[in-house]
C-alpha cells in the first residue's frame, strides 16, 4: 500500500445521479477506515478550482445513503477545460495537501480527470456515476438502475390513462448519445416501439409498428423515445404521426429531470458502496488514471481514456426481444 | 326504497382519475347487495349511445380496487351533446331495461347527465371522479388526493437534482380552470412560488419572488405552474425569466398525463367506496339529478347543475401560508 | 397580538409520525416571519428537562419537508409526569427566556402539556401529530394519512402473493386504542373482515365472515387486525382460525414500525403546514392550553383536556360499507 | 429447430416472485411468435396433475407485465413428488398434446422438473423465478431485485422512526437457506450488522458490533436478520440483546410476505422477458432438462440438477465492505 497518500479528496461532477451520495459515503468511510484525511469538494471542478473544500469524517456522511442528488453538489465546469483552470485546481490540491483525488461522474468528468492526471500527475481515480450507463469498463453505472425504475413507474401510470382512453403516447426519456434507458424500459413496459440514438430509424419503420399495434387492437400504445434519437424531437415525431394517423389520439410526455432524482435502488446503493471502497483502495494501491467498475460481477479498473472512448454498446438482442414481445 | 328500479348501469366519462375503479366496484357490489342487475357501459357516453353494455357481477370487479384508470374506459363524447345522441342513448337504456344510471366523472359528465335527465327523465346520479377537485358539493373529488401525491413525489425527485445544481425549475401540473393541485402541492413541496388560474399574477410579482429566493440563497427553487394560468405556458414563462435572470439555470418540466395514473391512495379508495354505495342507495331512494359527495365528512347530495355551476373555491388562506413558509 | 411573547420553543413527543418535520418547519418559519426567536428542543420532554435546546432559523428547517421522523427526535418521558420533572422543565424555559411552547404529539403529549400549563402557567399550544387519528378537535392528525397509504401499499403487495397461493392473511396494523387505521385500510384494500379495538367481536363472528369468503371462492382473503383489538394478538387469532379451518393456508404479517416512517403524503404536509402556522399565530394571539386542529376544513382551537378526553369516534357507517363491499 | 414441438405449456410453482407474470407473458408471446400452441397450467404441479389447463394467446397476457404475483397461481405440490403423481401429470400433458413444458420457479420446482424429465422424457426447461437468488447458473433470479428494493424501502421507513427514538431494530427478511437478500440490503441501508444463514455467528460477535454502534453514538442501529440464520429467530435474538444491553430500546420487525409482492422492477421485467424468450427458443432448439439463466450478461443454459445442487455463493467481499462502511 502506497505510503505516500495521506490525504484524499472527493467530488461529484456533471449530471447528478441517484447513488452518488452512497458513493461519497463509501469513499469517506473507507478513507477513515484506512486512517486517511478526506476532503469533500463542492460543485465539481468549479469548487476544486475555487478551493471550496470541506474536511469530512464518518459522521459527515450519515443518513445520506438513501438520498438522491449529491450532498457535494455538482456542476459542469468550463474553466477546468483550460490549462489555467487545471493549474488553479492543482494549486488548490497542493494547498490542502491532497495527494489523491476521487471523481464521481460520467464522460465529461473522466475526460477532464484524465487530462488533469496527464498535466499534473495527480493520482486520480474515477467512479462511474451517471444515469446513462454509457461507459466502457463497467456493466452498470451508478444511477442507471434507479432511473430505469423511475421511468417504468412513470410509464405504468401513463399506461393507466392510455388504456382508459385508447391513446398513443410518445414518452421521451433521457439519453443524448445512448439508448440504454430507452431500450430497457421499452422492454420493461411492453412498448409498441422504441426510437434510439443508435438507430437509423425511418418514419416508415415507425408507421409500420404503429399500424401493427392498431391492427392488433392494442388498447395502450406507448412508444419510448430517447432524447438523442435521430428522427427528431418528440413533439415533431408526434406531429408526423398525427398527420399519418389522424384517427389516433396522440399525446407526448417528456419525463425530464425527475429521472435524475429519487432514493437510489438497492442495486445502485450496493454498486456505489462497492465502487466507493474500490476507488479508495485502488488509489492507496497505486491505481491511477483509471475508473473502478464492475464487469461480470468482478471489480475491474479501466483506464479513464478507454472508459470514455470505447462507449458501452447496446445489446442488439434487446431489439429482437422487444419485437417478439410486442406481438 | 323505490321498487321501480330493478336494473342499473354505470359508466365513466371525461378524463380518467385514480379511484374510478374503486367507485365502479362499490357501485356494482352495492347493486348486487340490493339484488339489482347492473350493467357496465364502456367508453362513457359514446358506449351508451352505441350500446356497448356488459352485465357485471360481484366477481367482475374483484382485484380492481388498486388499479388506476378505469376498466370501463372513458371518453369525451361529442354526440351526447346533441339531441339525436341523447335519444339514441335513451333507447339503449330502454332496450337493456336500465332504469337507473350512475355516471362517474367531472364537469362535462355532469352537464351531460343533467341534460339527459331533463330531456328523458332517466333517473341519474353522479359520482365526482376527477383529479381537478373543482366541483361544488364535495370537499374532495375521487382522484385528487392521489394526483397530489404523485405530483409531490415527482417534485421531490426534481428537487434532488435542483439542489445538486442550484437550478430554478418551473414544474407544470394539471388544472385548466382550477388551481387546487398547484396550490396544495406548492405548499407541500415548499415552492418558491405558484402560478394559478385563479390569479392575475404579473411577471413583476413573479420576479420579486424569484429575487427573494436568490437573495435567501435558496439552493432549490421550484415554481409550481397550473396549466390553465393566465401568465402563459411554462416554456414562455421560463423564457421571460431567463431574459430577466440570465444568471439562473432555468429548467421546465411538464408532468402531464402521469398525474392521472397510479394506484389510488387510501383516501381516494375510501371516498370512492363511500360514494359508490351512496350513489346506488341514493338512486334506490329516489334521489335523481344529483351528485353524491362528502361535505364536512358527511354524505351530501347536490343537484348536478349546482355541482357544476358553483365551482369549488380555493382557500385564500393557502396563498398566505405559502408565502410565510417560503421565507 | 400579544407583545409579551418574544421567544418560542418547539418539541416533538411520543410516537413519531410522518409530517412532524413539516410541522416543525412551519412553526420555525412562522416564528421567523413574526420576528420571534425560536428554539428547537430535542427528545421531547426529556430534552426540555435536561435543557437540550438549539436555536433555529429559517435555514435550519430547509429540506426537511419531505422527511419522515422528526429532526428534533422524540421520546416518552417518565420524569415529566412528576412535579419535580415539570419544575426542572419550567426552569429550563425560564433560563432560555422562552415564553411560548409548541408541542407536537398525541394523547400523552397533550396530557403532559395541560398539566404543565396548569402548574406553571406556561403558554403552551399543541399540534396533533400521531398516526392514530384518535384526538378530538381535529378531523385528521398529522401522519395518519401517510400511515394509511403505507399500510395499503404493503397490503397490496401481500395480496399479490395471497392471490397467487389462495391464502388467508391476518395483517396487524397499529392502533392500540383506536381502529381508524384498521377500519379505513380495510375498506381501501377490500378486506374480508376487520377486527377493531372498538368492537366486541367474537370468534363466531369472525368464522362467519371467513366462511362467507371461502364460499364466495375469493382467492385472496385478508383480515385487517388492529393491534389493540379485544380478541387477542394476531398469532393467537390465526391459531384459532387454523383449528377451525384446517384446510386454509393461514398466515400472519405484523406491519410494525414501518407504519411510522416514510415521506409524508401531500395531505399530511399541507395539514402540518397549516397547523404549524396556526399554532404560532394562536400563541401570539393569546390562545393557550389548546390544540390547533382542522374541523370540517376550518381551523379550530380545542382545549387540550377536551382533545384528549373526548376521543375521536369511528364512523359506524364504515363498518356497514365494509360489509356491503366484501360481498 | 425441432419440428417435433408443436404445443407448449407453462406453469409457475413454489413461492411466487415479482416478475413471474413478465416471464409468463414472454413465454406465451414467443410461443405465438413461433406459431406454437401454448397452454397455461394453473396452481403449479397440482394443476398439472389435475388437468387445470387453459389455452393462452397474445391477448391473454396483456397488461400483466407490471403485476406482482402470478396469474397462473402457484403451489407446492406433494403429489408431484410421487411416481403416481408424475404419471398423472404425464398423462395430462399427453391428453393435451403438450410436447414441451416450461416451469418457472426455484429449487423445489426444478428438482421436480428434473425427475419428471428423467421418468417420462418430457422436454422441460426451467426459468429461475424466486426472490432468494440462490440458484447456480444465473447471476440473478427473477424477483430478487424487486424484493431487495421492497426491503430497502421498508427499512428506510423504519430508520425514520429508529432515528427519531434512538432505537435498535432487528429486521427479519426472507432467506431460509440463503443470505443474498439480507447481505445486499444490509449494505444498502447501512446496517450495523447482518446475521446470515451462511455464517456461524456467535452472540459475542453480535454484541461487539452493537457495542461499537453505541460507542459511535449512532442514532439508528439496524441489524438485518435472514430468517434462516443459525443464531435463532428474531424475537429470541432481540431478547438476548435486551438482557445484555438493557439500556437499549430494542424492537423487532418481521417483513414477511410483503417481500414477495409489488410491481416488478425494470431489471426483473427485462430479465424475465429475456429468459422467457430464451426458454421457448431453447426448447424449440432441443435444450431439455436445463434452466435458462444470465451469467455475466450472457444467456446460459445450465442443467437443472446443477442449478439446484451447486448453490449460488454469497460474495465474501460483501461482508468486508459492510464492516468498513459501518465504521
mmCIF file of C-alpha atoms in Angstrom, chain D residues 187-304:
data_model
loop_
_atom_site.group_PDB
_atom_site.id
_atom_site.type_symbol
_atom_site.label_atom_id
_atom_site.label_comp_id
_atom_site.label_asym_id
_atom_site.label_seq_id
_atom_site.Cartn_x
_atom_site.Cartn_y
_atom_site.Cartn_z
ATOM 1 C CA UNK D 187 -25.102 -2.854 2.724
ATOM 2 C CA UNK D 188 -27.806 -0.802 1.002
ATOM 3 C CA UNK D 189 -29.324 0.517 4.213
ATOM 4 C CA UNK D 190 -26.102 0.866 6.161
ATOM 5 C CA UNK D 191 -26.879 -1.800 8.736
ATOM 6 C CA UNK D 192 -24.969 -2.030 11.966
ATOM 7 C CA UNK D 193 -24.704 -5.770 11.420
ATOM 8 C CA UNK D 194 -26.200 -8.674 9.479
ATOM 9 C CA UNK D 195 -26.949 -12.266 10.536
ATOM 10 C CA UNK D 196 -26.804 -14.784 7.686
ATOM 11 C CA UNK D 197 -27.631 -18.479 7.238
ATOM 12 C CA UNK D 198 -24.131 -18.944 5.801
ATOM 13 C CA UNK D 199 -22.426 -17.698 8.970
ATOM 14 C CA UNK D 200 -21.555 -19.262 12.294
ATOM 15 C CA UNK D 201 -22.030 -16.005 14.107
ATOM 16 C CA UNK D 202 -21.988 -16.008 17.887
ATOM 17 C CA UNK D 203 -23.781 -13.685 20.258
ATOM 18 C CA UNK D 204 -20.359 -12.382 21.249
ATOM 19 C CA UNK D 205 -19.756 -11.259 17.644
ATOM 20 C CA UNK D 206 -23.138 -9.564 17.588
ATOM 21 C CA UNK D 207 -22.617 -7.860 20.946
ATOM 22 C CA UNK D 208 -19.280 -6.453 19.743
ATOM 23 C CA UNK D 209 -20.932 -4.780 16.757
ATOM 24 C CA UNK D 210 -23.776 -3.385 18.851
ATOM 25 C CA UNK D 211 -21.266 -2.104 21.384
ATOM 26 C CA UNK D 212 -19.345 -0.407 18.555
ATOM 27 C CA UNK D 213 -22.505 1.209 17.226
ATOM 28 C CA UNK D 214 -23.382 2.533 20.668
ATOM 29 C CA UNK D 215 -19.882 3.908 21.238
ATOM 30 C CA UNK D 216 -20.016 5.638 17.820
ATOM 31 C CA UNK D 217 -23.222 7.263 19.050
ATOM 32 C CA UNK D 218 -25.037 6.055 16.003
ATOM 33 C CA UNK D 219 -28.606 7.232 16.234
ATOM 34 C CA UNK D 220 -30.192 4.491 14.215
ATOM 35 C CA UNK D 221 -28.983 0.980 14.650
ATOM 36 C CA UNK D 222 -30.483 -1.603 12.391
ATOM 37 C CA UNK D 223 -29.474 -5.250 12.269
ATOM 38 C CA UNK D 224 -30.706 -7.234 9.266
ATOM 39 C CA UNK D 225 -31.557 -10.846 10.097
ATOM 40 C CA UNK D 226 -32.081 -13.562 7.485
ATOM 41 C CA UNK D 227 -34.881 -15.867 8.612
ATOM 42 C CA UNK D 228 -32.740 -18.999 8.173
ATOM 43 C CA UNK D 229 -29.812 -17.816 10.292
ATOM 44 C CA UNK D 230 -28.317 -20.165 12.873
ATOM 45 C CA UNK D 231 -28.449 -17.839 15.871
ATOM 46 C CA UNK D 232 -32.184 -18.073 16.397
ATOM 47 C CA UNK D 233 -35.409 -16.388 15.457
ATOM 48 C CA UNK D 234 -35.542 -12.603 15.603
ATOM 49 C CA UNK D 235 -37.549 -12.420 18.821
ATOM 50 C CA UNK D 236 -35.152 -14.650 20.749
ATOM 51 C CA UNK D 237 -32.157 -12.742 19.349
ATOM 52 C CA UNK D 238 -33.746 -9.497 20.473
ATOM 53 C CA UNK D 239 -34.392 -10.936 23.926
ATOM 54 C CA UNK D 240 -30.756 -11.947 24.348
ATOM 55 C CA UNK D 241 -29.722 -8.480 23.282
ATOM 56 C CA UNK D 242 -32.142 -6.887 25.715
ATOM 57 C CA UNK D 243 -30.617 -8.914 28.551
ATOM 58 C CA UNK D 244 -27.119 -7.831 27.580
ATOM 59 C CA UNK D 245 -27.945 -4.214 26.738
ATOM 60 C CA UNK D 246 -30.901 -3.349 28.978
ATOM 61 C CA UNK D 247 -30.371 0.351 28.319
ATOM 62 C CA UNK D 248 -31.166 -0.032 24.602
ATOM 63 C CA UNK D 249 -34.703 0.297 23.272
ATOM 64 C CA UNK D 250 -34.764 -2.866 21.164
ATOM 65 C CA UNK D 251 -37.529 -3.638 18.642
ATOM 66 C CA UNK D 252 -38.268 -6.393 16.131
ATOM 67 C CA UNK D 253 -39.906 -6.178 12.711
ATOM 68 C CA UNK D 254 -40.579 -9.211 10.523
ATOM 69 C CA UNK D 255 -41.200 -8.086 6.973
ATOM 70 C CA UNK D 256 -42.819 -11.341 5.894
ATOM 71 C CA UNK D 257 -44.783 -11.922 2.739
ATOM 72 C CA UNK D 258 -44.879 -8.354 1.522
ATOM 73 C CA UNK D 259 -41.384 -9.108 0.211
ATOM 74 C CA UNK D 260 -42.938 -11.377 -2.418
ATOM 75 C CA UNK D 261 -45.298 -8.798 -3.880
ATOM 76 C CA UNK D 262 -45.309 -5.495 -5.686
ATOM 77 C CA UNK D 263 -44.778 -4.330 -9.247
ATOM 78 C CA UNK D 264 -41.530 -5.857 -10.538
ATOM 79 C CA UNK D 265 -38.516 -3.614 -11.022
ATOM 80 C CA UNK D 266 -37.279 -2.741 -14.515
ATOM 81 C CA UNK D 267 -34.401 -5.152 -14.074
ATOM 82 C CA UNK D 268 -36.670 -8.056 -13.126
ATOM 83 C CA UNK D 269 -39.027 -7.350 -16.018
ATOM 84 C CA UNK D 270 -36.158 -7.249 -18.509
ATOM 85 C CA UNK D 271 -34.580 -10.421 -17.112
ATOM 86 C CA UNK D 272 -37.956 -12.173 -17.131
ATOM 87 C CA UNK D 273 -38.533 -11.089 -20.729
ATOM 88 C CA UNK D 274 -35.123 -12.302 -21.879
ATOM 89 C CA UNK D 275 -35.412 -15.631 -20.096
ATOM 90 C CA UNK D 276 -38.977 -16.196 -21.268
ATOM 91 C CA UNK D 277 -37.851 -15.829 -24.883
ATOM 92 C CA UNK D 278 -34.763 -17.944 -24.193
ATOM 93 C CA UNK D 279 -36.747 -20.746 -22.579
ATOM 94 C CA UNK D 280 -39.085 -21.161 -25.536
ATOM 95 C CA UNK D 281 -36.278 -20.836 -28.076
ATOM 96 C CA UNK D 282 -34.197 -23.290 -26.024
ATOM 97 C CA UNK D 283 -36.969 -25.889 -26.059
ATOM 98 C CA UNK D 284 -37.560 -25.430 -29.766
ATOM 99 C CA UNK D 285 -33.837 -25.915 -30.305
ATOM 100 C CA UNK D 286 -33.731 -29.113 -28.327
ATOM 101 C CA UNK D 287 -32.403 -27.855 -24.991
ATOM 102 C CA UNK D 288 -34.101 -30.011 -22.365
ATOM 103 C CA UNK D 289 -33.614 -30.568 -18.655
ATOM 104 C CA UNK D 290 -31.914 -27.184 -18.339
ATOM 105 C CA UNK D 291 -32.558 -23.797 -16.794
ATOM 106 C CA UNK D 292 -32.199 -20.618 -18.866
ATOM 107 C CA UNK D 293 -30.147 -18.052 -16.955
ATOM 108 C CA UNK D 294 -27.994 -14.964 -17.341
ATOM 109 C CA UNK D 295 -24.324 -15.353 -16.401
ATOM 110 C CA UNK D 296 -22.036 -12.364 -16.912
ATOM 111 C CA UNK D 297 -24.717 -10.713 -19.066
ATOM 112 C CA UNK D 298 -24.799 -13.749 -21.377
ATOM 113 C CA UNK D 299 -27.663 -16.171 -21.882
ATOM 114 C CA UNK D 300 -26.654 -19.555 -20.475
ATOM 115 C CA UNK D 301 -28.326 -22.957 -20.179
ATOM 116 C CA UNK D 302 -27.444 -24.968 -17.057
ATOM 117 C CA UNK D 303 -28.592 -28.488 -16.297
ATOM 118 C CA UNK D 304 -31.398 -28.410 -13.760
#
